Amino acid sequence: MNKKKGKAKTAWVCESCGHSEGQWWGSCRACNKVGTMRRFSEGSTESRGTATGSGLPEGTGLSWLPDQAAVQPLKLSSVIHGITQHQWRISLPGHFGNEVGRVLGGGLAPGSLILIGGDPGIGKSTLLLQIASIIAQGSDLAQPAPVLYVSGEESVEQIGSRADRMKIETDELYLFSSSDLQDILTKAHWLSPRALIIDSIQTVYLKEVTGSAGGLTQVKECTSTLLRFAKKSNVPVFLVGHVTKAGDIAGPRVLEHIVDVVLYMEGEEHSTYRLLRSVKNRFGSTDELGVFEMSQSGLDVVSNPSGIFLSQQNSDSDVLAGLAVAVVMDGSRSFLIEVQALCASGSTVSRHVNGVQASRADMIIAVLMKQAGLRIQENAIFLNVANGMALSETAGDLAIAAAICSSFLEFPIPHGVAFIGEIGLGGEVRTVPRMEKRVSTVAKLGFTKCVVPKSVEKSLKALDLKEIEIVGCRNLKELINAVFRGD
């Protein structure tokens, strides 16, 4: 019997969560987001051929990949026998490589699919070009090997010009400009690279998949194909992902679920510092953070990241009343940030905060008035965190209170004093996690005194940090007596 050719079927798919409906709705009924439903037409099965596990029809030029049916289940003991993490991972030598490897969990895992997102112009392409150069040069454990850098946005000459400015001269780095993913993977098979870099996933496409490059279906299918390539060939693949106005990676949300690692590159608009943060990592911790500085020759590793947000201080100056240093954690790294406070009488503005949660600032001010007896009711209070940072951790409570006291009493806090602690409604000073890590960072930066909760004073003194004085305080009154008592 002759079969009827199937009619084109229309589906409405949410570009945020991937939920599909048979008809259009104003908002997605799964994630409740408005304006995310997109129309897609699915052709008949006869016109598409037989699909493979990656969502691709047969005959796309990927026949050299191992057949899934030929792979057999293996015992865990036979897989991990004789393999160490240090030998298994691809090492990234040098200061820059060590910083990137720190974020990746100790090196580059073979066969991993890594997605890097960030705002336009933040330095994603620069970062990947430097990573490609390091991998291609090899290390003590591996000889130089080819690395394929593919761009769908720039020509080979443009990439070469940027590499020349960054003084990258490795012979094993291959450049290729193309948007056809089938052609890219064919070239990768011919080259057998140690790593493959795609810049960006929104610019590549598959001819057999409907929709234009960057669309929901294209991004999903291209990522799935690259995942299959990475797992079967054991070649790590880096992807650059564009971000939306909300800061999320453009394309379907399922894109972040497909890949193994998701890294975000962050940085303030007028700052040269860049933070490489891991939000998903199947091969390591997501607590690690890489700190870089953008220069004319590319990204440089910051030798002392803990103090990059501190401004230059001048001791024994009346102008600096109202400044206090807090110690906060970001992942596994500790940073020192400067909290500024100004108490002004007769101002028409009662309160203004920048970089501090308004509700948290109101609570600390109320506790200072009630529990510490500070008469600041008739003063306008301005709070600010230097260098545009945001203080969201409760470990900065003590520094906020000290800065307000310093400004109100017109008593500058002595140079070299840091504050760590959370403030309760009763005026008590509470401990926060990783006190030892925070105090050690303060000592390394040359601070002479650290004010901490009384409950951890003995344990911190046992660290034998001779160059720093540990001062324990039970409540805010003891804080005022310890810091603002005149000699």
CSV table of C-alpha atoms in Angstrom, one decimal:
chain,number,residue,atom,x,y,z
A,1,MET,CA,0.0,0.0,0.0
A,2,ASN,CA,1.2,3.5,-0.7
A,3,LYS,CA,1.7,5.6,2.4
A,4,LYS,CA,0.5,9.1,2.5
A,5,LYS,CA,3.2,11.7,3.0
A,6,GLY,CA,2.8,13.3,6.4
A,7,LYS,CA,1.8,16.9,6.6
A,8,ALA,CA,4.0,19.5,8.2
A,9,LYS,CA,3.2,19.7,11.9
A,10,THR,CA,3.4,23.0,13.7
A,11,ALA,CA,4.6,23.2,17.3
A,12,TRP,CA,5.1,26.2,19.7
A,13,VAL,CA,8.2,25.7,21.8
A,14,CYS,CA,9.4,27.9,24.7
A,15,GLU,CA,12.9,29.1,24.1
A,16,SER,CA,13.5,29.3,27.8
A,17,CYS,CA,12.6,25.9,29.1
A,18,GLY,CA,11.9,23.9,26.0
A,19,HIS,CA,8.2,23.2,26.8
A,20,SER,CA,6.1,22.6,23.6
A,21,GLU,CA,2.4,23.2,22.9
A,22,GLY,CA,0.2,22.4,20.0
A,23,GLN,CA,-1.1,26.0,19.8
A,24,TRP,CA,0.2,29.5,20.7
A,25,TRP,CA,-0.2,30.9,24.2
A,26,GLY,CA,0.8,34.3,25.4
A,27,SER,CA,3.1,32.8,28.0
A,28,CYS,CA,4.7,29.4,28.6
A,29,ARG,CA,2.5,27.3,30.8
A,30,ALA,CA,5.5,25.5,32.3
A,31,CYS,CA,7.8,28.4,33.3
A,32,ASN,CA,5.2,31.2,33.1
A,33,LYS,CA,7.6,33.4,31.1
A,34,VAL,CA,5.9,35.8,28.6
A,35,GLY,CA,6.8,36.1,25.0
A,36,THR,CA,9.1,33.0,24.8
A,37,MET,CA,6.9,30.8,22.6
A,38,ARG,CA,8.3,30.3,19.1
A,39,ARG,CA,6.8,28.6,16.2
A,40,PHE,CA,8.5,25.6,14.5
A,41,SER,CA,7.4,23.4,11.6
A,42,GLU,CA,8.3,19.7,11.7
A,43,GLY,CA,8.4,18.0,8.3
A,44,SER,CA,7.4,14.5,7.6
A,45,THR,CA,9.6,11.6,8.6
A,46,GLU,CA,10.1,10.6,4.9
A,47,SER,CA,11.6,13.9,4.1
A,48,ARG,CA,14.0,13.8,7.0
A,49,GLY,CA,15.4,10.3,6.9
A,50,THR,CA,16.5,8.2,9.8
A,51,ALA,CA,17.7,10.1,12.9
A,52,THR,CA,20.8,9.2,14.8
A,53,GLY,CA,21.3,9.5,18.5
A,54,SER,CA,22.5,13.1,18.1
A,55,GLY,CA,19.3,14.2,16.3
A,56,LEU,CA,21.1,14.2,12.9
A,57,PRO,CA,20.0,12.3,9.8
A,58,GLU,CA,22.3,9.6,8.5
A,59,GLY,CA,24.9,10.6,5.9
A,60,THR,CA,25.9,13.9,7.5
A,61,GLY,CA,29.6,13.1,7.2
A,62,LEU,CA,29.9,11.9,10.8
A,63,SER,CA,30.2,8.2,9.9
A,64,TRP,CA,33.8,8.1,11.2
A,65,LEU,CA,32.5,8.4,14.7
A,66,PRO,CA,32.2,5.1,16.6
A,67,ASP,CA,28.9,3.4,16.5
A,68,GLN,CA,26.9,3.6,19.7
A,69,ALA,CA,25.8,0.0,19.4
A,70,ALA,CA,29.5,-1.2,19.4
A,71,VAL,CA,30.1,0.3,22.8
A,72,GLN,CA,29.6,-2.2,25.7
A,73,PRO,CA,29.1,-1.5,29.4
A,74,LEU,CA,32.3,-1.5,31.5
A,75,LYS,CA,32.9,-2.2,35.2
A,76,LEU,CA,33.8,0.8,37.3
A,77,SER,CA,36.9,-0.9,38.7
A,78,SER,CA,38.2,-1.5,35.2
A,79,VAL,CA,37.6,2.1,34.2
A,80,ILE,CA,39.4,3.7,37.1
A,81,HIS,CA,42.1,1.1,37.6
A,82,GLY,CA,45.6,2.7,37.2
A,83,ILE,CA,44.3,6.1,36.3
A,84,THR,CA,44.9,9.2,38.4
A,85,GLN,CA,43.3,12.6,38.0
A,86,HIS,CA,46.7,14.2,37.4
A,87,GLN,CA,47.5,11.8,34.5
A,88,TRP,CA,44.0,11.8,33.1
A,89,ARG,CA,43.5,15.5,32.7
A,90,ILE,CA,45.2,17.7,30.2
A,91,SER,CA,47.4,20.1,32.1
A,92,LEU,CA,47.5,23.8,31.5
A,93,PRO,CA,51.0,25.0,32.4
A,94,GLY,CA,52.1,28.5,33.4
A,95,HIS,CA,50.4,31.1,35.7
A,96,PHE,CA,47.6,31.7,33.3
A,97,GLY,CA,47.0,28.0,32.7
A,98,ASN,CA,47.0,27.2,36.4
A,99,GLU,CA,44.4,29.9,37.0
A,100,VAL,CA,42.1,28.5,34.3
A,101,GLY,CA,42.8,24.9,35.5
A,102,ARG,CA,41.8,26.0,39.0
A,103,VAL,CA,38.3,27.0,37.7
A,104,LEU,CA,38.0,23.8,35.7
A,105,GLY,CA,38.7,21.7,38.7
A,106,GLY,CA,42.4,20.8,38.2
A,107,GLY,CA,42.9,20.8,34.5
A,108,LEU,CA,41.0,20.1,31.3
A,109,ALA,CA,39.1,16.8,31.2
A,110,PRO,CA,39.3,14.9,27.9
A,111,GLY,CA,36.1,14.7,26.0
A,112,SER,CA,34.4,17.5,28.0
A,113,LEU,CA,32.1,20.1,26.5
A,114,ILE,CA,32.7,23.5,28.0
A,115,LEU,CA,30.4,26.5,27.5
A,116,ILE,CA,31.8,30.0,28.2
A,117,GLY,CA,29.4,32.9,28.5
A,118,GLY,CA,29.7,36.6,29.1
A,119,ASP,CA,28.8,40.1,28.0
A,120,PRO,CA,29.9,41.3,24.6
A,121,GLY,CA,33.5,42.6,24.7
A,122,ILE,CA,34.2,41.1,28.1
A,123,GLY,CA,37.1,39.0,26.7
A,124,LYS,CA,35.7,35.5,25.9
A,125,SER,CA,37.5,35.2,22.5
A,126,THR,CA,40.7,36.5,24.1
A,127,LEU,CA,40.5,34.0,26.9
A,128,LEU,CA,39.9,31.1,24.5
A,129,LEU,CA,42.7,32.2,22.2
A,130,GLN,CA,45.2,32.1,25.1
A,131,ILE,CA,43.9,28.7,26.3
A,132,ALA,CA,44.3,27.4,22.7
A,133,SER,CA,47.9,28.6,22.6
A,134,ILE,CA,48.7,26.9,26.0
A,135,ILE,CA,47.2,23.6,24.9
A,136,ALA,CA,49.0,23.7,21.6
A,137,GLN,CA,52.4,24.4,23.1
A,138,GLY,CA,52.1,21.3,25.3
A,139,SER,CA,53.7,20.8,28.7
A,140,ASP,CA,56.2,18.5,30.5
A,141,LEU,CA,53.7,15.7,30.4
A,142,ALA,CA,52.6,16.2,26.7
A,143,GLN,CA,54.2,17.1,23.5
A,144,PRO,CA,52.9,20.0,21.3
A,145,ALA,CA,49.7,19.0,19.5
A,146,PRO,CA,47.3,20.8,17.1
A,147,VAL,CA,44.4,22.8,18.4
A,148,LEU,CA,41.7,23.9,16.0
A,149,TYR,CA,40.1,27.4,16.7
A,150,VAL,CA,37.0,27.9,14.6
A,151,SER,CA,35.2,31.3,14.4
A,152,GLY,CA,31.9,32.0,12.7
A,153,GLU,CA,32.1,35.7,13.4
A,154,GLU,CA,35.7,36.6,12.4
A,155,SER,CA,37.9,35.9,9.4
A,156,VAL,CA,41.2,34.0,9.8
A,157,GLU,CA,43.1,37.3,9.2
A,158,GLN,CA,41.2,39.0,12.0
A,159,ILE,CA,42.0,36.2,14.4
A,160,GLY,CA,45.6,36.2,13.3
A,161,SER,CA,45.8,40.0,13.9
A,162,ARG,CA,44.5,39.5,17.5
A,163,ALA,CA,47.0,36.7,18.0
A,164,ASP,CA,49.8,38.8,16.8
A,165,ARG,CA,48.9,41.6,19.2
A,166,MET,CA,48.8,39.1,22.0
A,167,LYS,CA,52.3,37.7,20.8
A,168,ILE,CA,51.0,34.2,20.3
A,169,GLU,CA,53.3,32.4,17.9
A,170,THR,CA,52.7,28.7,18.4
A,171,ASP,CA,53.0,26.6,15.3
A,172,GLU,CA,50.4,24.0,16.3
A,173,LEU,CA,47.4,26.5,16.5
A,174,TYR,CA,45.2,26.1,13.5
A,175,LEU,CA,42.6,28.8,12.5
A,176,PHE,CA,39.5,28.2,10.5
A,177,SER,CA,36.5,30.4,9.7
A,178,SER,CA,33.3,28.6,9.0
A,179,SER,CA,29.6,28.3,10.2
A,180,ASP,CA,28.9,24.9,8.7
A,181,LEU,CA,29.2,22.4,11.6
A,182,GLN,CA,29.5,19.4,9.3
A,183,ASP,CA,32.4,21.0,7.5
A,184,ILE,CA,34.0,22.0,10.9
A,185,LEU,CA,33.8,18.4,12.2
A,186,THR,CA,35.2,17.0,9.0
A,187,LYS,CA,38.2,19.3,9.3
A,188,ALA,CA,38.5,18.4,13.0
A,189,HIS,CA,38.5,14.6,12.1
A,190,TRP,CA,41.3,15.2,9.5
A,191,LEU,CA,43.4,17.3,11.9
A,192,SER,CA,42.8,15.1,15.1
A,193,PRO,CA,43.3,18.1,17.4
A,194,ARG,CA,44.0,18.0,21.1
A,195,ALA,CA,41.1,20.6,21.6
A,196,LEU,CA,38.4,22.2,19.5
A,197,ILE,CA,37.1,25.7,20.0
A,198,ILE,CA,33.9,27.0,18.5
A,199,ASP,CA,33.3,30.8,18.6
A,200,SER,CA,30.4,30.9,18.9
A,201,ILE,CA,27.6,28.3,19.2
A,202,GLN,CA,25.0,30.8,18.0
A,203,THR,CA,26.8,31.2,14.6
A,204,VAL,CA,27.1,27.5,13.5
A,205,TYR,CA,24.4,25.5,11.8
A,206,LEU,CA,23.5,22.1,10.4
A,207,LYS,CA,22.1,21.9,6.9
A,208,GLU,CA,19.7,19.1,7.8
A,209,VAL,CA,18.1,21.0,10.7
A,210,THR,CA,15.3,23.6,10.1
A,211,GLY,CA,15.8,27.2,11.2
A,212,SER,CA,18.5,29.7,10.9
A,213,ALA,CA,21.8,29.8,12.9
A,214,GLY,CA,21.2,30.9,16.5
A,215,GLY,CA,17.6,29.6,16.6
A,216,LEU,CA,16.3,27.3,19.2
A,217,THR,CA,16.4,24.1,17.2
A,218,GLN,CA,19.8,24.8,15.6
A,219,VAL,CA,21.5,25.7,18.8
A,220,LYS,CA,20.2,22.6,20.5
A,221,GLU,CA,21.0,20.2,17.7
A,222,CYS,CA,24.5,21.7,17.1
A,223,THR,CA,25.3,21.4,20.8
A,224,SER,CA,24.1,17.8,20.9
A,225,THR,CA,26.3,17.0,17.8
A,226,LEU,CA,29.3,18.5,19.4
A,227,LEU,CA,28.7,16.6,22.6
A,228,ARG,CA,28.6,13.4,20.6
A,229,PHE,CA,31.8,14.4,18.9
A,230,ALA,CA,33.6,15.2,22.2
A,231,LYS,CA,32.5,11.9,23.9
A,232,LYS,CA,33.4,9.6,21.0
A,233,SER,CA,36.7,11.3,19.9
A,234,ASN,CA,37.8,12.2,23.5
A,235,VAL,CA,38.6,15.7,22.3
A,236,PRO,CA,37.6,18.6,24.6
A,237,VAL,CA,35.3,21.2,23.0
A,238,PHE,CA,35.0,24.8,24.0
A,239,LEU,CA,31.9,26.8,23.1
A,240,VAL,CA,31.4,30.5,23.3
A,241,GLY,CA,27.8,31.5,24.2
A,242,HIS,CA,26.2,34.9,23.8
A,243,VAL,CA,24.2,36.3,26.7
A,244,THR,CA,20.8,38.0,26.8
A,245,LYS,CA,20.0,41.4,28.4
A,246,ALA,CA,19.1,39.5,31.6
A,247,GLY,CA,22.6,38.0,31.7
A,248,ASP,CA,21.6,34.4,30.8
A,249,ILE,CA,23.2,32.5,27.9
A,250,ALA,CA,21.1,33.0,24.7
A,251,GLY,CA,19.3,30.0,23.4
A,252,PRO,CA,17.3,27.2,25.0
A,253,ARG,CA,17.8,26.6,28.8
A,254,VAL,CA,18.5,23.0,27.9
A,255,LEU,CA,21.8,24.1,26.4
A,256,GLU,CA,23.3,24.5,29.9
A,257,HIS,CA,22.0,21.0,30.8
A,258,ILE,CA,23.7,19.4,27.7
A,259,VAL,CA,27.2,20.7,28.3
A,260,ASP,CA,29.6,19.4,31.1
A,261,VAL,CA,30.9,22.8,32.3
A,262,VAL,CA,29.4,26.3,32.3
A,263,LEU,CA,31.8,29.2,32.9
A,264,TYR,CA,30.8,32.9,33.1
A,265,MET,CA,33.2,35.7,32.5
A,266,GLU,CA,32.3,38.8,34.5
A,267,GLY,CA,33.7,42.3,34.9
A,268,GLU,CA,32.6,45.9,35.7
A,269,GLU,CA,32.1,48.2,32.7
A,270,HIS,CA,35.0,50.6,33.6
A,271,SER,CA,37.3,48.0,35.3
A,272,THR,CA,40.1,46.0,33.8
A,273,TYR,CA,39.6,43.1,36.2
A,274,ARG,CA,37.8,40.0,34.9
A,275,LEU,CA,36.4,37.2,37.0
A,276,LEU,CA,36.0,33.6,35.6
A,277,ARG,CA,33.3,31.8,37.6
A,278,SER,CA,32.1,28.2,37.3
A,279,VAL,CA,28.4,27.7,37.7
A,280,LYS,CA,28.3,24.1,36.6
A,281,ASN,CA,31.2,21.6,36.6
A,282,ARG,CA,30.8,17.8,36.3
A,283,PHE,CA,34.5,17.4,36.9
A,284,GLY,CA,35.2,19.6,39.9
A,285,SER,CA,33.9,22.2,42.3
A,286,THR,CA,31.9,25.3,41.4
A,287,ASP,CA,33.5,27.2,44.3
A,288,GLU,CA,36.6,28.2,42.4
A,289,LEU,CA,37.1,31.6,40.9
A,290,GLY,CA,39.7,32.9,38.5
A,291,VAL,CA,40.9,36.5,38.6
A,292,PHE,CA,42.5,38.2,35.6
A,293,GLU,CA,43.3,41.7,34.4
A,294,MET,CA,42.8,42.8,30.8
A,295,SER,CA,45.9,44.3,29.2
A,296,GLN,CA,47.1,45.2,25.7
A,297,SER,CA,48.6,41.7,25.4
A,298,GLY,CA,45.6,39.8,26.6
A,299,LEU,CA,44.5,38.5,30.0
A,300,ASP,CA,47.1,38.5,32.8
A,301,VAL,CA,46.8,36.6,36.1
A,302,VAL,CA,46.4,38.9,39.1
A,303,SER,CA,49.2,38.0,41.6
A,304,ASN,CA,47.3,39.2,44.7
A,305,PRO,CA,43.6,39.0,44.0
A,306,SER,CA,42.5,39.4,47.6
A,307,GLY,CA,43.4,43.1,47.7
A,308,ILE,CA,42.3,44.3,44.2
A,309,PHE,CA,39.2,46.0,45.6
A,310,LEU,CA,41.1,48.0,48.3
A,311,SER,CA,41.7,51.7,47.7
A,312,GLN,CA,44.9,53.4,48.7
A,313,GLN,CA,44.7,54.3,52.4
A,314,ASN,CA,46.5,57.1,54.2
A,315,SER,CA,46.8,56.6,57.9
A,316,ASP,CA,46.3,59.3,60.5
A,317,SER,CA,44.0,61.4,58.3
A,318,ASP,CA,40.8,63.0,59.6
A,319,VAL,CA,39.4,62.8,56.1
A,320,LEU,CA,39.2,59.0,56.2
A,321,ALA,CA,36.8,58.8,59.1
A,322,GLY,CA,34.0,56.4,58.1
A,323,LEU,CA,36.1,53.8,56.3
A,324,ALA,CA,36.3,50.1,57.3
A,325,VAL,CA,37.6,47.0,55.7
A,326,ALA,CA,35.5,43.8,55.4
A,327,VAL,CA,36.6,40.3,54.5
A,328,VAL,CA,34.2,38.4,52.2
A,329,MET,CA,34.3,35.1,50.5
A,330,ASP,CA,33.6,34.4,46.8
A,331,GLY,CA,33.8,30.7,46.2
A,332,SER,CA,37.0,29.5,47.8
A,333,ARG,CA,38.7,32.9,47.6
A,334,SER,CA,38.6,35.7,50.1
A,335,PHE,CA,38.6,39.4,49.2
A,336,LEU,CA,39.0,42.5,51.2
A,337,ILE,CA,36.6,45.3,50.3
A,338,GLU,CA,36.2,48.8,51.6
A,339,VAL,CA,33.0,50.0,53.2
A,340,GLN,CA,32.4,53.7,53.4
A,341,ALA,CA,29.9,55.5,55.7
A,342,LEU,CA,29.0,59.2,56.1
A,343,CYS,CA,26.8,60.6,58.9
A,344,ALA,CA,25.6,64.1,58.0
A,345,SER,CA,23.3,66.2,60.1
A,346,GLY,CA,20.7,68.5,58.5
A,347,SER,CA,20.5,66.6,55.2
A,348,THR,CA,17.2,66.3,53.4
A,349,VAL,CA,18.0,62.7,52.5
A,350,SER,CA,17.5,60.4,55.5
A,351,ARG,CA,19.3,57.4,54.2
A,352,HIS,CA,21.0,56.2,51.0
A,353,VAL,CA,22.9,52.9,50.4
A,354,ASN,CA,25.0,51.7,47.4
A,355,GLY,CA,26.4,48.2,47.3
A,356,VAL,CA,24.7,47.1,50.5
A,357,GLN,CA,21.2,45.5,50.9
A,358,ALA,CA,18.9,48.3,52.1
A,359,SER,CA,17.1,46.0,54.6
A,360,ARG,CA,20.4,44.8,56.0
A,361,ALA,CA,21.7,48.4,56.4
A,362,ASP,CA,18.4,49.4,58.2
A,363,MET,CA,18.8,46.6,60.6
A,364,ILE,CA,22.4,47.4,61.5
A,365,ILE,CA,21.6,51.1,62.0
A,366,ALA,CA,18.6,50.2,64.3
A,367,VAL,CA,20.8,47.8,66.4
A,368,LEU,CA,23.5,50.6,66.7
A,369,MET,CA,20.8,52.9,68.1
A,370,LYS,CA,19.1,50.5,70.4
A,371,GLN,CA,21.9,48.2,71.6
A,372,ALA,CA,25.0,50.4,71.4
A,373,GLY,CA,23.3,53.7,72.4
A,374,LEU,CA,24.5,55.6,69.3
A,375,ARG,CA,22.3,58.7,68.9
A,376,ILE,CA,22.2,58.8,65.1
A,377,GLN,CA,18.4,59.4,64.7
A,378,GLU,CA,18.8,62.9,63.4
A,379,ASN,CA,21.7,62.1,61.0
A,380,ALA,CA,21.4,61.2,57.4
A,381,ILE,CA,23.4,58.1,56.8
A,382,PHE,CA,25.1,57.3,53.4
A,383,LEU,CA,26.7,53.8,52.9
A,384,ASN,CA,28.8,52.8,49.9
A,385,VAL,CA,31.0,49.9,48.9
A,386,ALA,CA,34.2,51.1,47.1
A,387,ASN,CA,35.0,50.1,43.5
A,388,GLY,CA,31.3,49.3,42.6
A,389,MET,CA,31.3,46.0,44.6
A,390,ALA,CA,28.2,44.5,46.1
A,391,LEU,CA,28.3,43.3,49.7
A,392,SER,CA,25.8,40.5,50.1
A,393,GLU,CA,27.5,38.4,52.8
A,394,THR,CA,26.7,38.9,56.4
A,395,ALA,CA,30.4,38.8,57.3
A,396,GLY,CA,30.5,42.5,56.3
A,397,ASP,CA,28.0,43.5,59.1
A,398,LEU,CA,30.8,44.4,61.5
A,399,ALA,CA,32.6,46.5,59.0
A,400,ILE,CA,29.4,48.4,58.2
A,401,ALA,CA,28.8,49.1,61.9
A,402,ALA,CA,32.4,50.2,62.4
A,403,ALA,CA,32.3,52.6,59.4
A,404,ILE,CA,29.1,54.2,60.7
A,405,CYS,CA,30.6,54.6,64.2
A,406,SER,CA,33.8,56.0,62.8
A,407,SER,CA,31.9,58.7,60.8
A,408,PHE,CA,29.5,59.6,63.6
A,409,LEU,CA,32.2,59.8,66.2
A,410,GLU,CA,34.6,61.5,63.7
A,411,PHE,CA,37.2,59.1,64.7
A,412,PRO,CA,39.2,57.5,61.8
A,413,ILE,CA,39.8,53.8,62.1
A,414,PRO,CA,43.5,53.1,62.5
A,415,HIS,CA,45.3,51.9,59.4
A,416,GLY,CA,45.7,48.1,59.1
A,417,VAL,CA,42.4,47.0,60.9
A,418,ALA,CA,40.0,44.6,59.3
A,419,PHE,CA,36.5,43.4,60.5
A,420,ILE,CA,34.9,40.0,60.2
A,421,GLY,CA,31.6,39.1,61.8
A,422,GLU,CA,27.8,39.1,61.7
A,423,ILE,CA,25.6,41.3,63.9
A,424,GLY,CA,22.5,39.9,65.6
A,425,LEU,CA,19.4,41.9,66.7
A,426,GLY,CA,20.7,41.8,70.2
A,427,GLY,CA,23.9,43.6,69.3
A,428,GLU,CA,25.9,40.4,69.6
A,429,VAL,CA,28.7,39.6,67.2
A,430,ARG,CA,28.3,36.2,65.6
A,431,THR,CA,30.8,34.0,63.7
A,432,VAL,CA,30.7,33.3,60.0
A,433,PRO,CA,32.1,30.4,57.9
A,434,ARG,CA,35.8,30.0,57.0
A,435,MET,CA,37.1,32.3,59.7
A,436,GLU,CA,40.6,30.8,59.4
A,437,LYS,CA,40.8,31.4,55.6
A,438,ARG,CA,39.7,35.0,56.1
A,439,VAL,CA,42.1,35.9,58.9
A,440,SER,CA,45.0,34.2,57.0
A,441,THR,CA,44.3,36.4,54.0
A,442,VAL,CA,44.2,39.6,56.2
A,443,ALA,CA,47.6,38.6,57.7
A,444,LYS,CA,49.2,38.0,54.2
A,445,LEU,CA,48.1,41.5,53.1
A,446,GLY,CA,50.0,43.1,56.0
A,447,PHE,CA,47.1,44.1,58.3
A,448,THR,CA,48.1,44.4,61.9
A,449,LYS,CA,44.7,43.9,63.6
A,450,CYS,CA,41.6,41.9,62.9
A,451,VAL,CA,38.4,42.3,64.9
A,452,VAL,CA,36.4,39.0,65.1
A,453,PRO,CA,33.7,37.4,67.3
A,454,LYS,CA,34.8,36.5,70.8
A,455,SER,CA,33.7,32.9,70.3
A,456,VAL,CA,36.5,32.2,67.8
A,457,GLU,CA,39.3,34.3,69.3
A,458,LYS,CA,41.1,31.4,71.0
A,459,SER,CA,41.0,29.2,67.9
A,460,LEU,CA,42.3,31.9,65.6
A,461,LYS,CA,45.1,32.8,68.0
A,462,ALA,CA,46.1,29.1,67.9
A,463,LEU,CA,47.0,29.6,64.2
A,464,ASP,CA,50.1,31.3,65.4
A,465,LEU,CA,49.8,34.4,63.1
A,466,LYS,CA,52.4,36.4,64.9
A,467,GLU,CA,52.2,39.4,62.5
A,468,ILE,CA,48.6,40.2,63.3
A,469,GLU,CA,46.6,40.9,66.5
A,470,ILE,CA,43.3,39.1,67.0
A,471,VAL,CA,40.7,41.1,68.9
A,472,GLY,CA,37.6,39.4,70.0
A,473,CYS,CA,34.3,41.3,70.7
A,474,ARG,CA,31.1,39.9,72.2
A,475,ASN,CA,28.9,42.8,71.2
A,476,LEU,CA,28.9,46.3,69.6
A,477,LYS,CA,29.8,48.0,72.8
A,478,GLU,CA,33.0,46.0,73.1
A,479,LEU,CA,33.7,46.9,69.4
A,480,ILE,CA,33.4,50.6,70.1
A,481,ASN,CA,35.7,50.3,73.2
A,482,ALA,CA,38.3,48.2,71.3
A,483,VAL,CA,38.5,50.3,68.2
A,484,PHE,CA,37.5,53.9,69.1
A,485,ARG,CA,39.0,54.1,72.6
A,486,GLY,CA,41.5,57.0,72.7
A,487,ASP,CA,45.0,56.3,73.8
